[in-house]
Tab-separated table of C-alpha atoms and ligand atoms in Angstrom:
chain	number	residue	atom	x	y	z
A	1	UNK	CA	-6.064	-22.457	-14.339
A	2	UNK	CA	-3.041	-22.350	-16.869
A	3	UNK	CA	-1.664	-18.990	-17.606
A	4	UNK	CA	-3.194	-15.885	-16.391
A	5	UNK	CA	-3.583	-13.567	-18.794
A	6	UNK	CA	-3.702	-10.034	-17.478
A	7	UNK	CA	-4.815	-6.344	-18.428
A	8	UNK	CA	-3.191	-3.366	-17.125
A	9	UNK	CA	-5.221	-0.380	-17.179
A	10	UNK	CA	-3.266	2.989	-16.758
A	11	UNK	CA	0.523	2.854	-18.024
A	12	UNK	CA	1.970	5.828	-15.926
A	13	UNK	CA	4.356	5.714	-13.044
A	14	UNK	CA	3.150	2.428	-11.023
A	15	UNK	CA	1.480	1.115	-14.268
A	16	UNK	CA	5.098	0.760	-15.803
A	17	UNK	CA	5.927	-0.857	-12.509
A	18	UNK	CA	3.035	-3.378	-12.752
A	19	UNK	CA	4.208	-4.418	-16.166
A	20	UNK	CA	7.718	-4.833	-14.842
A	21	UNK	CA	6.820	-6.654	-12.050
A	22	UNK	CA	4.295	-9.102	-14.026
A	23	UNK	CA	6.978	-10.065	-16.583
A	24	UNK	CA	9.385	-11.370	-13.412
A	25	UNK	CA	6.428	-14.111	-12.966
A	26	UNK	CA	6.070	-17.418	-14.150
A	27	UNK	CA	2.732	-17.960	-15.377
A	28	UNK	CA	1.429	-14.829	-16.048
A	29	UNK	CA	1.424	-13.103	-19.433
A	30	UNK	CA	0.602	-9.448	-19.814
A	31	UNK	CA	-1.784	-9.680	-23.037
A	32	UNK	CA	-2.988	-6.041	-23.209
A	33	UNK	CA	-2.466	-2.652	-21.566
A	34	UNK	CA	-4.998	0.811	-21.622
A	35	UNK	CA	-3.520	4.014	-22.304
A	36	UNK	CA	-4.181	7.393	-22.730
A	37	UNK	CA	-1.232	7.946	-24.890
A	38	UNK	CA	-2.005	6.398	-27.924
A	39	UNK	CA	1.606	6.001	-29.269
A	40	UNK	CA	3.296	4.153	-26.652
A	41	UNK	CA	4.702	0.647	-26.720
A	42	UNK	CA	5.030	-1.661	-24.012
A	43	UNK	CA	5.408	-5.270	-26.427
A	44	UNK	CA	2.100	-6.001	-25.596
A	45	UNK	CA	-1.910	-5.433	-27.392
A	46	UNK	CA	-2.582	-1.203	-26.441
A	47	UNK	CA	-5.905	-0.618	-26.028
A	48	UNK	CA	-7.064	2.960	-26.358
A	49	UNK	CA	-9.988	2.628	-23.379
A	50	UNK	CA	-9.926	0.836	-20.195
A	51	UNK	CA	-13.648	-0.528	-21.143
A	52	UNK	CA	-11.473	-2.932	-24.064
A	53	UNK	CA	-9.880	-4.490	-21.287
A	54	UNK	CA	-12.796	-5.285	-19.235
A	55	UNK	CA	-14.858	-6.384	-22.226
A	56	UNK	CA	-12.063	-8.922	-23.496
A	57	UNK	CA	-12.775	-12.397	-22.742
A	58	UNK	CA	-9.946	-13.679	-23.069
A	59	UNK	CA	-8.368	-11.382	-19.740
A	60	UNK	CA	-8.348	-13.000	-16.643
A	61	UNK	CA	-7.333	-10.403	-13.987
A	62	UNK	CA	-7.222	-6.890	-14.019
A	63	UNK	CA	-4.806	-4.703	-13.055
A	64	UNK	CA	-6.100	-1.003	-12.300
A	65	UNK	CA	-3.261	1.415	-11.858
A	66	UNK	CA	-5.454	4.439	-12.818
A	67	UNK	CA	-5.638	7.412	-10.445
A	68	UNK	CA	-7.692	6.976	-7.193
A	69	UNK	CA	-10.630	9.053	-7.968
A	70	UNK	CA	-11.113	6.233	-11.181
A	71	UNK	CA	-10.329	3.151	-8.968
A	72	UNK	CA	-14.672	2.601	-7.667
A	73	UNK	CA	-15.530	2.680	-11.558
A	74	UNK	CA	-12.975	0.796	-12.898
A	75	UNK	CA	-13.130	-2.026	-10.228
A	76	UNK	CA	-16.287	-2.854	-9.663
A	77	UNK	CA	-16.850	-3.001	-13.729
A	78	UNK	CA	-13.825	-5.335	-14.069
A	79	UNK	CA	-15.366	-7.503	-10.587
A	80	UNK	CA	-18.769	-7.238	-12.780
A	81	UNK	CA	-16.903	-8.673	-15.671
A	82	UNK	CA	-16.180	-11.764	-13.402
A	83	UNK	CA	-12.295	-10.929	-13.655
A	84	UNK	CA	-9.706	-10.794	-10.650
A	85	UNK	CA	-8.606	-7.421	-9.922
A	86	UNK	CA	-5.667	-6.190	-8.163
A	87	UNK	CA	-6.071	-2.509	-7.333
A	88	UNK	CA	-3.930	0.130	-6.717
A	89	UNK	CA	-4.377	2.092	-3.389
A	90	UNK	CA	-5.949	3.544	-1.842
A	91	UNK	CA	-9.262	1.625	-2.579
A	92	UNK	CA	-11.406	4.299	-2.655
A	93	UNK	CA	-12.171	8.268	-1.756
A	94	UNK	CA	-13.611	7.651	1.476
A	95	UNK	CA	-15.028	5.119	3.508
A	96	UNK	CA	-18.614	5.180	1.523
A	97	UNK	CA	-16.446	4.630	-1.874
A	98	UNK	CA	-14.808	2.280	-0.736
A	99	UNK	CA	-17.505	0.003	0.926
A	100	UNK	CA	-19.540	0.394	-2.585
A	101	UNK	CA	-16.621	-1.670	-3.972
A	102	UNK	CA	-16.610	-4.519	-1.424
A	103	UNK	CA	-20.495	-4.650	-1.869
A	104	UNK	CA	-19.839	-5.647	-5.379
A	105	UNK	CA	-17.399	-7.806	-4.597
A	106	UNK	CA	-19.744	-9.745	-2.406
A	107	UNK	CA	-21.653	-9.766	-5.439
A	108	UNK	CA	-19.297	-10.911	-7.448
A	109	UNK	CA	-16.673	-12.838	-6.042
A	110	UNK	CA	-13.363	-12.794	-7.613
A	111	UNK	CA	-9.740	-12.241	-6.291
A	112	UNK	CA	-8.941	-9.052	-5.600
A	113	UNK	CA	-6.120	-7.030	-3.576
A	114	UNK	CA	-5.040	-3.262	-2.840
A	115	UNK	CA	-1.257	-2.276	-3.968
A	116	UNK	CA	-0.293	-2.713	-0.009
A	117	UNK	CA	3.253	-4.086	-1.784
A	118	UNK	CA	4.824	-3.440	1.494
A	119	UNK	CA	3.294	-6.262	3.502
A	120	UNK	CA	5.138	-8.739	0.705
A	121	UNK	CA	9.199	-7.226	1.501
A	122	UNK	CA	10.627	-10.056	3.143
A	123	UNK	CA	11.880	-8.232	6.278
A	124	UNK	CA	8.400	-6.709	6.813
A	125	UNK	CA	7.241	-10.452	6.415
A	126	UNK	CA	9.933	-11.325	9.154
A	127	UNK	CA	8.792	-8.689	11.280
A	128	UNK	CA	5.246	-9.897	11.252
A	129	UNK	CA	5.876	-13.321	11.971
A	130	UNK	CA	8.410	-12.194	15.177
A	131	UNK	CA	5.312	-10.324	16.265
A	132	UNK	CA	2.932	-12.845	15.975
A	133	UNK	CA	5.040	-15.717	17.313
A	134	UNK	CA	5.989	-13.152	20.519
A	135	UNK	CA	9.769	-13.662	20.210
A	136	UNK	CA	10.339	-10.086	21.032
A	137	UNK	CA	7.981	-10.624	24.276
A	138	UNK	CA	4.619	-8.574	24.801
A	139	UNK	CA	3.885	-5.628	22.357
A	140	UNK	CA	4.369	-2.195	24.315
A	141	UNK	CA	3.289	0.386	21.707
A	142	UNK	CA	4.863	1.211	18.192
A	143	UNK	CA	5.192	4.478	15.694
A	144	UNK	CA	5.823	5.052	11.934
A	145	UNK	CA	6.154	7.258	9.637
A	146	UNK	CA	5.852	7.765	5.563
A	147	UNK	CA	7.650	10.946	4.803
A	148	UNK	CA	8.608	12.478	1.121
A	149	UNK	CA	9.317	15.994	-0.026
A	150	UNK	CA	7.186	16.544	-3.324
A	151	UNK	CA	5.521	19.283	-1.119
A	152	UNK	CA	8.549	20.785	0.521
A	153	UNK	CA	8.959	24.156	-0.647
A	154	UNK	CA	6.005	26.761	-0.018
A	155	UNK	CA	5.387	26.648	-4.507
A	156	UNK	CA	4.955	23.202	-5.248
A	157	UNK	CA	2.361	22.275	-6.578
A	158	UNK	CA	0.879	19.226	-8.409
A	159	UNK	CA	-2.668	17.876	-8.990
A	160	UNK	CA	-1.423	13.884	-10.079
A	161	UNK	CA	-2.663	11.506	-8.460
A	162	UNK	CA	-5.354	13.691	-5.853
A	163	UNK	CA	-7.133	16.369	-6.001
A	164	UNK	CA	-4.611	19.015	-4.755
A	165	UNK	CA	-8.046	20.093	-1.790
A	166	UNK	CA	-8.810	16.712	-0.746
A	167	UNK	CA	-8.974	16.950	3.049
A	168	UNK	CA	-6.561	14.020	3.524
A	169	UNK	CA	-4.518	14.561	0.452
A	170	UNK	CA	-1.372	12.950	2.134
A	171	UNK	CA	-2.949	10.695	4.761
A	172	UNK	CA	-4.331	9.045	1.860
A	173	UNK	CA	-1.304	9.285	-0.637
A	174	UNK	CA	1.082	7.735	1.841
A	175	UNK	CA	-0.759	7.215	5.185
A	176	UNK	CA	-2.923	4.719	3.380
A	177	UNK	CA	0.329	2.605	3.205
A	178	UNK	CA	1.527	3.474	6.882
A	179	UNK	CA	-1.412	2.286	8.386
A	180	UNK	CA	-2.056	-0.819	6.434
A	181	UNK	CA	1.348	-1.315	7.258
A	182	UNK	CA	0.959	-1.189	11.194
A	183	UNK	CA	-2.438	-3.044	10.925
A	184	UNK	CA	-0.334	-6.150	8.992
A	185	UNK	CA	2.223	-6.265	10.969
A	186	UNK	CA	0.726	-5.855	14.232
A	187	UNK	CA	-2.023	-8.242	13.768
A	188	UNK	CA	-4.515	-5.864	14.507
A	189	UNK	CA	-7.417	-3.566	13.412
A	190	UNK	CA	-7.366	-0.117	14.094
A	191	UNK	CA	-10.426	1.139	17.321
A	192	UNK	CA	-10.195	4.931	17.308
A	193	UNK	CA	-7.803	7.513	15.821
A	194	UNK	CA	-6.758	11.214	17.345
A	195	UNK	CA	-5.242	13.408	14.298
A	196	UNK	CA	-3.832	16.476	13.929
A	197	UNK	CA	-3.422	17.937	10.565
A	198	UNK	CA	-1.451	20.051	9.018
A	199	UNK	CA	-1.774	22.962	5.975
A	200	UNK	CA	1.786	24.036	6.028
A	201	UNK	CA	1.074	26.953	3.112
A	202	UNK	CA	-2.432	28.159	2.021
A	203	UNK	CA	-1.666	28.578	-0.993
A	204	UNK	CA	0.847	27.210	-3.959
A	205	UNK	CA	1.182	28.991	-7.149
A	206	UNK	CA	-1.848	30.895	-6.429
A	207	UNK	CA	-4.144	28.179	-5.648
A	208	UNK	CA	-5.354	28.023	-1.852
A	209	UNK	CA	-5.021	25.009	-0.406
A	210	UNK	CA	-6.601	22.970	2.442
A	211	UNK	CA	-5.616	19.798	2.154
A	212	UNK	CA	-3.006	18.506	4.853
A	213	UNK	CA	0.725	18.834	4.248
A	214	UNK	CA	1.657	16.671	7.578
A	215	UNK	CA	-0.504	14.652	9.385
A	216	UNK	CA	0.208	13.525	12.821
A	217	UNK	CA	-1.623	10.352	14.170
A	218	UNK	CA	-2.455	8.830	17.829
A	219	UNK	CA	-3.585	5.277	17.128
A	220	UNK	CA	-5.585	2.651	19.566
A	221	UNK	CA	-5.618	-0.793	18.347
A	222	UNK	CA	-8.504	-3.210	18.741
A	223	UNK	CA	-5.938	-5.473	21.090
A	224	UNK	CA	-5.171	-2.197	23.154
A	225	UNK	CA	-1.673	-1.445	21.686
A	226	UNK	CA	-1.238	2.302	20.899
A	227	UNK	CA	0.555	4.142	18.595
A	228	UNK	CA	1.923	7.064	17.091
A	229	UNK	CA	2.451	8.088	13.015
A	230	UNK	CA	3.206	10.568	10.873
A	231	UNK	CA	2.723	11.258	7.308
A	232	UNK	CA	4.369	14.232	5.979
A	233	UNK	CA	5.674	15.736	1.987
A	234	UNK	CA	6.902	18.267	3.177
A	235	UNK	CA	9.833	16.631	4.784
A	236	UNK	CA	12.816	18.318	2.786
A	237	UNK	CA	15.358	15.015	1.462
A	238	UNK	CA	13.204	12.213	2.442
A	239	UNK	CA	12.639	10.679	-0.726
A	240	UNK	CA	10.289	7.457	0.068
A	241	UNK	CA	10.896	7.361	3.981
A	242	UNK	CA	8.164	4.801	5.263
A	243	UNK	CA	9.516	3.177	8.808
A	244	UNK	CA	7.417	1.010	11.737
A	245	UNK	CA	9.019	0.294	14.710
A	246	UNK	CA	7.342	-1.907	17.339
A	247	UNK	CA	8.718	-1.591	20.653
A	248	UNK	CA	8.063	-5.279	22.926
A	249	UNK	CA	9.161	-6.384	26.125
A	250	UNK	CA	11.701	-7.844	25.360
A	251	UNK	CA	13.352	-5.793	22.284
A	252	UNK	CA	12.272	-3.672	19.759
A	253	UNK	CA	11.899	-4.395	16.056
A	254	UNK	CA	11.665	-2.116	12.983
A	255	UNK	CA	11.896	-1.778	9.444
A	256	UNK	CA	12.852	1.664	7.061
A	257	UNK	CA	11.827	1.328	3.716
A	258	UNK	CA	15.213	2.810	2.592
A	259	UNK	CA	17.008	0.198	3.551
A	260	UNK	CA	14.768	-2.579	2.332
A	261	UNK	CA	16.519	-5.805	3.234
A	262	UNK	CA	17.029	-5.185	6.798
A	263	UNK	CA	15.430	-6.458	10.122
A	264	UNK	CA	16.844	-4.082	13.307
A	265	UNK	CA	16.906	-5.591	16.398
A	266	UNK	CA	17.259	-3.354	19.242
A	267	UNK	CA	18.131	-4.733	22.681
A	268	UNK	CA	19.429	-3.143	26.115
A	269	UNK	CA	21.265	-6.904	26.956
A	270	UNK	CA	22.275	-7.883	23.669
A	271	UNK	CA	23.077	-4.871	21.933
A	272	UNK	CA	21.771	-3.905	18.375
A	273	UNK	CA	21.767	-6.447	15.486
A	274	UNK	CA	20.944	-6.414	11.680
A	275	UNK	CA	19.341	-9.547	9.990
A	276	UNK	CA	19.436	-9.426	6.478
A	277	UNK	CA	17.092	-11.955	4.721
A	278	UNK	CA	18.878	-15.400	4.913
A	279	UNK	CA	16.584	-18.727	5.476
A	280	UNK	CA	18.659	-19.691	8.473
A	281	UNK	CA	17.322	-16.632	10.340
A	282	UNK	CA	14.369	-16.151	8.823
A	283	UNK	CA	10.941	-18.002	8.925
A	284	UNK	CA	9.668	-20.045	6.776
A	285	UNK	CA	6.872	-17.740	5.407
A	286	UNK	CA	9.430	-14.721	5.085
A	287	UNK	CA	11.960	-16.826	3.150
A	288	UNK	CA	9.398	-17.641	1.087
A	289	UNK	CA	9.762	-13.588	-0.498
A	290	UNK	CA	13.291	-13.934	-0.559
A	291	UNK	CA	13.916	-14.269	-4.216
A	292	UNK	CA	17.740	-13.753	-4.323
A	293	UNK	CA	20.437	-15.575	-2.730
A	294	UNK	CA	21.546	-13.740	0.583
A	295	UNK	CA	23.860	-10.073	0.019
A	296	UNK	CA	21.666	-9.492	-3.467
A	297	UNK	CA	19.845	-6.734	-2.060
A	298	UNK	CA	16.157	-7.293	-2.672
A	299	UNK	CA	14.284	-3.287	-2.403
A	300	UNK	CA	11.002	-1.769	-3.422
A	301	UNK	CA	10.902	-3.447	-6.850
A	302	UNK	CA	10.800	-7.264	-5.162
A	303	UNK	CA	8.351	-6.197	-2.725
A	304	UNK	CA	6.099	-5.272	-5.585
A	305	UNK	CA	6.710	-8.310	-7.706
A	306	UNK	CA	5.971	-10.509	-4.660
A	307	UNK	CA	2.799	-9.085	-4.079
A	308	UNK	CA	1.613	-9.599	-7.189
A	309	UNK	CA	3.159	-13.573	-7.234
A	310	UNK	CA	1.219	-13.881	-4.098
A	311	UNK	CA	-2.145	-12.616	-5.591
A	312	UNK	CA	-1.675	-14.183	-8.834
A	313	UNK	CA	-0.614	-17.945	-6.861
A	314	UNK	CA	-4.247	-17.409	-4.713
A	315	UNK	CA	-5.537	-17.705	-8.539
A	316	UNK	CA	-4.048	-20.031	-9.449
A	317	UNK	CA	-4.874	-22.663	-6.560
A	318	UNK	CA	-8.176	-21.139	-5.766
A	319	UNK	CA	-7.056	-20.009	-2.076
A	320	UNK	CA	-8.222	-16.358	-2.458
A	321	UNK	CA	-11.051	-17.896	-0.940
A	322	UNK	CA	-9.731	-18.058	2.089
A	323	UNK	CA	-7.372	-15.823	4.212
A	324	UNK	CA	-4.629	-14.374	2.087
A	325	UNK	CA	-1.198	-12.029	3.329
A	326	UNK	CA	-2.107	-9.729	0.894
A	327	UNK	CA	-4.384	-6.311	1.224
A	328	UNK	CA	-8.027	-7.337	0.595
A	329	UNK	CA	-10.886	-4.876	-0.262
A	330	UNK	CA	-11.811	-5.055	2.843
A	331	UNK	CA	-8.722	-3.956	4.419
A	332	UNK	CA	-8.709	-1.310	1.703
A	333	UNK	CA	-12.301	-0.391	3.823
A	334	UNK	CA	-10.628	-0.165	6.895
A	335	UNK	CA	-7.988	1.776	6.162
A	336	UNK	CA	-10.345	4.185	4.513
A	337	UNK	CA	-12.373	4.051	7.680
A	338	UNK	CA	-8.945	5.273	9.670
A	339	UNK	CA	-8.485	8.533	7.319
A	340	UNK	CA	-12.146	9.308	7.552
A	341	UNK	CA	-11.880	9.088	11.374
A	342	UNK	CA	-8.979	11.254	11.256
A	343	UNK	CA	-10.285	14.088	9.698
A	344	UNK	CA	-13.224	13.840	11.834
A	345	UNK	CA	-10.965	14.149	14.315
A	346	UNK	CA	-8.809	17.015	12.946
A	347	UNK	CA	-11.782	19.131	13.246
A	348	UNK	CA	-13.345	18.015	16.166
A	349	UNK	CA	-10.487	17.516	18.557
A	350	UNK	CA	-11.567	13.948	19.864
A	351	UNK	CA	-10.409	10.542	19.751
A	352	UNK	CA	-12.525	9.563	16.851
A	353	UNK	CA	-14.089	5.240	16.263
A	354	UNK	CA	-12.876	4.034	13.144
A	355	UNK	CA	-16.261	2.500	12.056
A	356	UNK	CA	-15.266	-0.086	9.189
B	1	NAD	N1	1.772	0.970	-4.611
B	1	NAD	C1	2.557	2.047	-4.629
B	1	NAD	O1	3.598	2.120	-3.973
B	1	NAD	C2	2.157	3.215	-5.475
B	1	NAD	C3	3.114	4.136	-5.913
B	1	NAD	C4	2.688	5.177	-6.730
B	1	NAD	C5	1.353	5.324	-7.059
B	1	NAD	N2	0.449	4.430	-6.572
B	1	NAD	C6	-0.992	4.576	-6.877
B	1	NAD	O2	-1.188	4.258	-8.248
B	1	NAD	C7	-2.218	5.073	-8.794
B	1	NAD	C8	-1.678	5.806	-10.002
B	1	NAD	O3	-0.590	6.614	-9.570
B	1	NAD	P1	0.609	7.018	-10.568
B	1	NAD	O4	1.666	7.598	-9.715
B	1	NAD	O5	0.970	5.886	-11.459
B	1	NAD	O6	-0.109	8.171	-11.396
B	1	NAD	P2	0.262	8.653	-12.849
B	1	NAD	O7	-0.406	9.965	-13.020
B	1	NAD	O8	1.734	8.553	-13.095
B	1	NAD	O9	-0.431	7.563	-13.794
B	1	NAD	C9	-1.812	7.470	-13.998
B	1	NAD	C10	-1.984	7.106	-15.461
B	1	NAD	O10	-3.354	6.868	-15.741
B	1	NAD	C11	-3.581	7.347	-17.068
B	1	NAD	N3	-4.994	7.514	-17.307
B	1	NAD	C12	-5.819	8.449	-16.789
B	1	NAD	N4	-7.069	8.241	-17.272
B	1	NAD	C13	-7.018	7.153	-18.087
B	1	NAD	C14	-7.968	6.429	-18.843
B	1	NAD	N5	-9.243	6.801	-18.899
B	1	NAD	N6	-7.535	5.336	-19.548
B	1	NAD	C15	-6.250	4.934	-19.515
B	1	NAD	N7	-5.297	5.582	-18.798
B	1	NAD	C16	-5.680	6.674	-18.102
B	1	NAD	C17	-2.804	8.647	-17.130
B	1	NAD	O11	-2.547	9.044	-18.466
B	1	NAD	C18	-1.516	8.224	-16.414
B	1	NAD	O12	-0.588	7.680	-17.336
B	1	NAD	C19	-2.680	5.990	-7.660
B	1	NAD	O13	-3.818	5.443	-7.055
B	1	NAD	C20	-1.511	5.971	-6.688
B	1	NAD	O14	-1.910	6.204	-5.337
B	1	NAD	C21	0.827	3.375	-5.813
């Protein structure tokens, strides 16, 4: 395949990102977006439904940036329409949503990945490969946490992006990336989740609420490695506060998303270190994401644009066949799987299987 041409569908806050992101990649052209306001230009075809995109022959790959109640519709009509999709996430609702998407997918096999953009920041990359190759010894257990502060004060209130009463408002907002997060990095599914969740105020601007505030999570891996995280808006100043840490043997690594560029290495012998992304300390597949000569501080923007030059390469040469870095559908399932379990678990006060 020459150039992909791509639809995005959705031009709000990520959908603007998208476009941003697309135009820093060789090979791809942005041919038309969907839009809701009908005056907008982005130097590009508008079309005034999202159906003009998936009926367009001439579109290659999809881009849905539309709000997660619309992503199930929107996907599996642009999978039916034989075009590659990258989604944003969370995949779906719940588990059941979720799973009706990689059903048509089976059906209808095409290339398609969540908004996980996380996974493709080089230091996260370099984190993941320290872990695999066991240079920081045996894993001993790890936490995380996402934290913002749209939901800080006992009045704010805002239905974008969720309904303001789903049960796992936040857990799904931002734990969606926390946990696909830990489950990248540490090479590992997630076996059974123990939550406890939080309301902090019943009700905001006169609407009762019962959707969770701050989440707090006890995770079991498949490989036995056990965890803690925590998801929170109501965390007054933290701004886009995602972190891992994974404690081994030998040292501990971690990773805050507010200071994108860095690796910490934490050691009793050896004292503390900071790698910044340089392809003398870095490996091979994390240097690969480093798009800017070392001290050019690469953040949340090249993280995104990598993702989507890693989905739109497995295109190109056909491997999205085969195992890919970035967040499938099906890990999209899983992590849907892991909120579902948690709010079984919120209620029911038991470790709870995370069945997908
Ligand atoms: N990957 C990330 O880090 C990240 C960050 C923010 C949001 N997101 C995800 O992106 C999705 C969108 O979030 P957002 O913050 O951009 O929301 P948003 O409300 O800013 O944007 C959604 C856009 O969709 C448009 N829209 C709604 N119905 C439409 C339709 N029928 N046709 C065309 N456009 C329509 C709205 O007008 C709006 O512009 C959510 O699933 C969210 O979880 C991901």
């Amino acid at each position: 395949m020459d150039g992909i041409r791509v639809g995005i569908i959705g031009m709000g806050f990520i959908g603007k990102l998208h476009l941003d992101a697309l135009r820093r990649l060789d090979g791809v052209e942005v041919s038309a977006v969907s839009t809701s306001h009908p005056n907008a230009e982005f130097g590009c075809r508008i079309c005034n439904s999202w159906q003009e995109i998936i009926d367009d022959p001439s579109i290659d790959a999809v881009h849905n940036c539309l709000p997660q109640a619309m992503h199930r519709e929107v996907n599996i009509a642009a999978m039916a329409a034989g075009k590659h999709i990258y989604s944003e996430k969370p995949l779906g609702m719940d588990t059941s949503d979720a799973m009706s998407q990689l059903k048509a997918l089976k059906e209808h096999p095409v290339a398609a990945a969540i908004g996980h953009q996380y996974r493709a920041n080089a230091a996260v990359a370099e984190l993941r490969e320290r872990i695999r190759s066991g240079s920081a010894g045996k894993v001993l257990f790890f936490s995380g946490r996402y934290f913002q502060d749209s939901l800080a004060h006992g009045d704010d209130y805002s239905e974008r992006r969720l309904p303001e009463n789903s049960p796992a408002r936040t857990l799904s907002d931002l734990g969606s990336h926390l946990l696909d997060l830990s489950v990248h990095v540490l090479g590992s599914r997630i076996r059974k989740v123990m939550a406890l969740m939080q309301t902090h105020y019943s009700e905001r601007q006169g609407h009762p609420i019962h959707s969770d505030d701050t989440t707090f999570l006890l995770v079991e891996m498949e490989n036995g490695v056990c965890g803690t995280l925590a998801v929170s808006k109501a965390a007054h100043g933290h701004k886009n506060d995602l972190f891992l840490s994974v404690s081994c043997s030998e040292e501990e690594l971690s990773w805050s998303q507010e200071m994108p560029d860095r690796l910490s290495i934490w050691s009793r012998e050896k004292g503390n270190a900071v790698l910044f992304p340089d392809s003398r300390f870095f490996s091979d597949k994390a240097s690969r994401l480093t798009t800017l000569p070392a001290g050019h501080v690469m953040g949340w923007a090249d993280a995104l644009r990598n993702s989507m030059a890693l989905f739109h390469s497995s295109i190109r040469d056909g491997s999205w066949r085969g195992d890919v870095d970035y967040a499938t559908f099906a890990d999209g399932c899983h992590v849907s799987a892991a909120i579902d379990a948690a709010v079984l678990s919120s209620s029911s006060g038991r470790w709870e299987e995370v069945e997908a």
